mmCIF file of C-alpha atoms in Angstrom:
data_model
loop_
_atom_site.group_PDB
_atom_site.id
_atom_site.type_symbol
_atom_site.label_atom_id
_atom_site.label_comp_id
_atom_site.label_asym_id
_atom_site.label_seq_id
_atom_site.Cartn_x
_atom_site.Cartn_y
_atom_site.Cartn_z
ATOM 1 C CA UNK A 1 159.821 53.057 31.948
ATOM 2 C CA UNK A 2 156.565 51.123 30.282
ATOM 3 C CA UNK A 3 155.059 50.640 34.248
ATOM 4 C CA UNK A 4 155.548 54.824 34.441
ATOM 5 C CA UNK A 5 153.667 55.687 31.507
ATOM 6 C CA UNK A 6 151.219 53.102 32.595
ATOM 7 C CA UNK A 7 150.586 54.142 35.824
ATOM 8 C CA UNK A 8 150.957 57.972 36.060
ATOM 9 C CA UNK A 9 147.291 58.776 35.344
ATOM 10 C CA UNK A 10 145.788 57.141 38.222
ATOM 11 C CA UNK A 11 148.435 57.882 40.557
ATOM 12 C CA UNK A 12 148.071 61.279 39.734
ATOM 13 C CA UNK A 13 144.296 61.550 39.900
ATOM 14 C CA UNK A 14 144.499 59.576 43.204
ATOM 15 C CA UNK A 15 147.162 62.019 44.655
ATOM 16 C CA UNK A 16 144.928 65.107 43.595
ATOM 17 C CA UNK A 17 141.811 64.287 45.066
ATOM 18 C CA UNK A 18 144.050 63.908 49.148
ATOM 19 C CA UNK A 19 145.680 67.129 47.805
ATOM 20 C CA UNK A 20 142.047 68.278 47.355
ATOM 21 C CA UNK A 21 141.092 67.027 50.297
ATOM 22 C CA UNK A 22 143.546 68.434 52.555
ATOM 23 C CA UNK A 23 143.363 71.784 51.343
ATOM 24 C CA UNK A 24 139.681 72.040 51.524
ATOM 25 C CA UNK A 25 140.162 70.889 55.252
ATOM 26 C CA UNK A 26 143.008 73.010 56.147
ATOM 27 C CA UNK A 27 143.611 75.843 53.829
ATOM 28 C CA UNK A 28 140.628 77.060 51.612
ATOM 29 C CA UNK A 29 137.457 75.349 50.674
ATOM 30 C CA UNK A 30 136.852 76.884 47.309
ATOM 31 C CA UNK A 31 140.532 76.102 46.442
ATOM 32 C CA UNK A 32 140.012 72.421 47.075
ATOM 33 C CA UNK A 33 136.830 72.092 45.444
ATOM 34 C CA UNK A 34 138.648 73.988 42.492
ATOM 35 C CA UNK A 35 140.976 71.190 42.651
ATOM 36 C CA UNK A 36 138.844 68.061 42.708
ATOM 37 C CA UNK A 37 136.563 69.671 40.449
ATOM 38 C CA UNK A 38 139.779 69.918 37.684
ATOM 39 C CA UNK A 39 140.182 66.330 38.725
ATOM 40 C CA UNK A 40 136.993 65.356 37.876
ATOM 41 C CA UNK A 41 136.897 66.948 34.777
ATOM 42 C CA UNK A 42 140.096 65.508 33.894
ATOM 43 C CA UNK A 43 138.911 61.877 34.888
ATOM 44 C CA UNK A 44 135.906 62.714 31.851
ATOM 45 C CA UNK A 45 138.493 64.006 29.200
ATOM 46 C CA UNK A 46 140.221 60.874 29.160
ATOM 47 C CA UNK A 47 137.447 58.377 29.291
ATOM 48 C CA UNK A 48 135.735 60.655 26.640
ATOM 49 C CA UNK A 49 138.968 60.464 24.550
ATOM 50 C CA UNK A 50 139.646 56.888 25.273
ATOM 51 C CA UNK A 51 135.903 56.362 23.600
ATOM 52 C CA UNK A 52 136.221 58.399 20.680
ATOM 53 C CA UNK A 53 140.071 56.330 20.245
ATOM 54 C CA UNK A 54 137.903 53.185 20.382
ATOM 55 C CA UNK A 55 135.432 54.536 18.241
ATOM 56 C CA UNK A 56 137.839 55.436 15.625
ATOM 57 C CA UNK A 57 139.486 51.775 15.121
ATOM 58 C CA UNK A 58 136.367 49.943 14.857
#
């Protein structure tokens, strides 16, 4: 169960950007830029909050 919580971030931010990817080729392009854009910004929230955690215990 520890490897799960571990690894779900990047396997979901890796999975998003093909999902992204394959609908921009194949469905609609503003709907996959929509969602590699939200993966993007998603990639920043958590190094932003990862930061301020570090910043916080020092």
């Amino acid at each position: 169960m520890k490897t799960v919580k571990k690894y779900w971030k990047p396997v979901l931010v890796v999975s998003a950007f093909f999902i992204g990817n394959r609908v921009f080729n194949h469905i609609n392009a503003w709907l996959g830029i929509s969602i590699i854009m939200l993966t993007v910004a998603f990639i920043v929230y958590n190094i932003i909050k990862k930061k301020v955690e570090n910043e916080k215990k020092d």
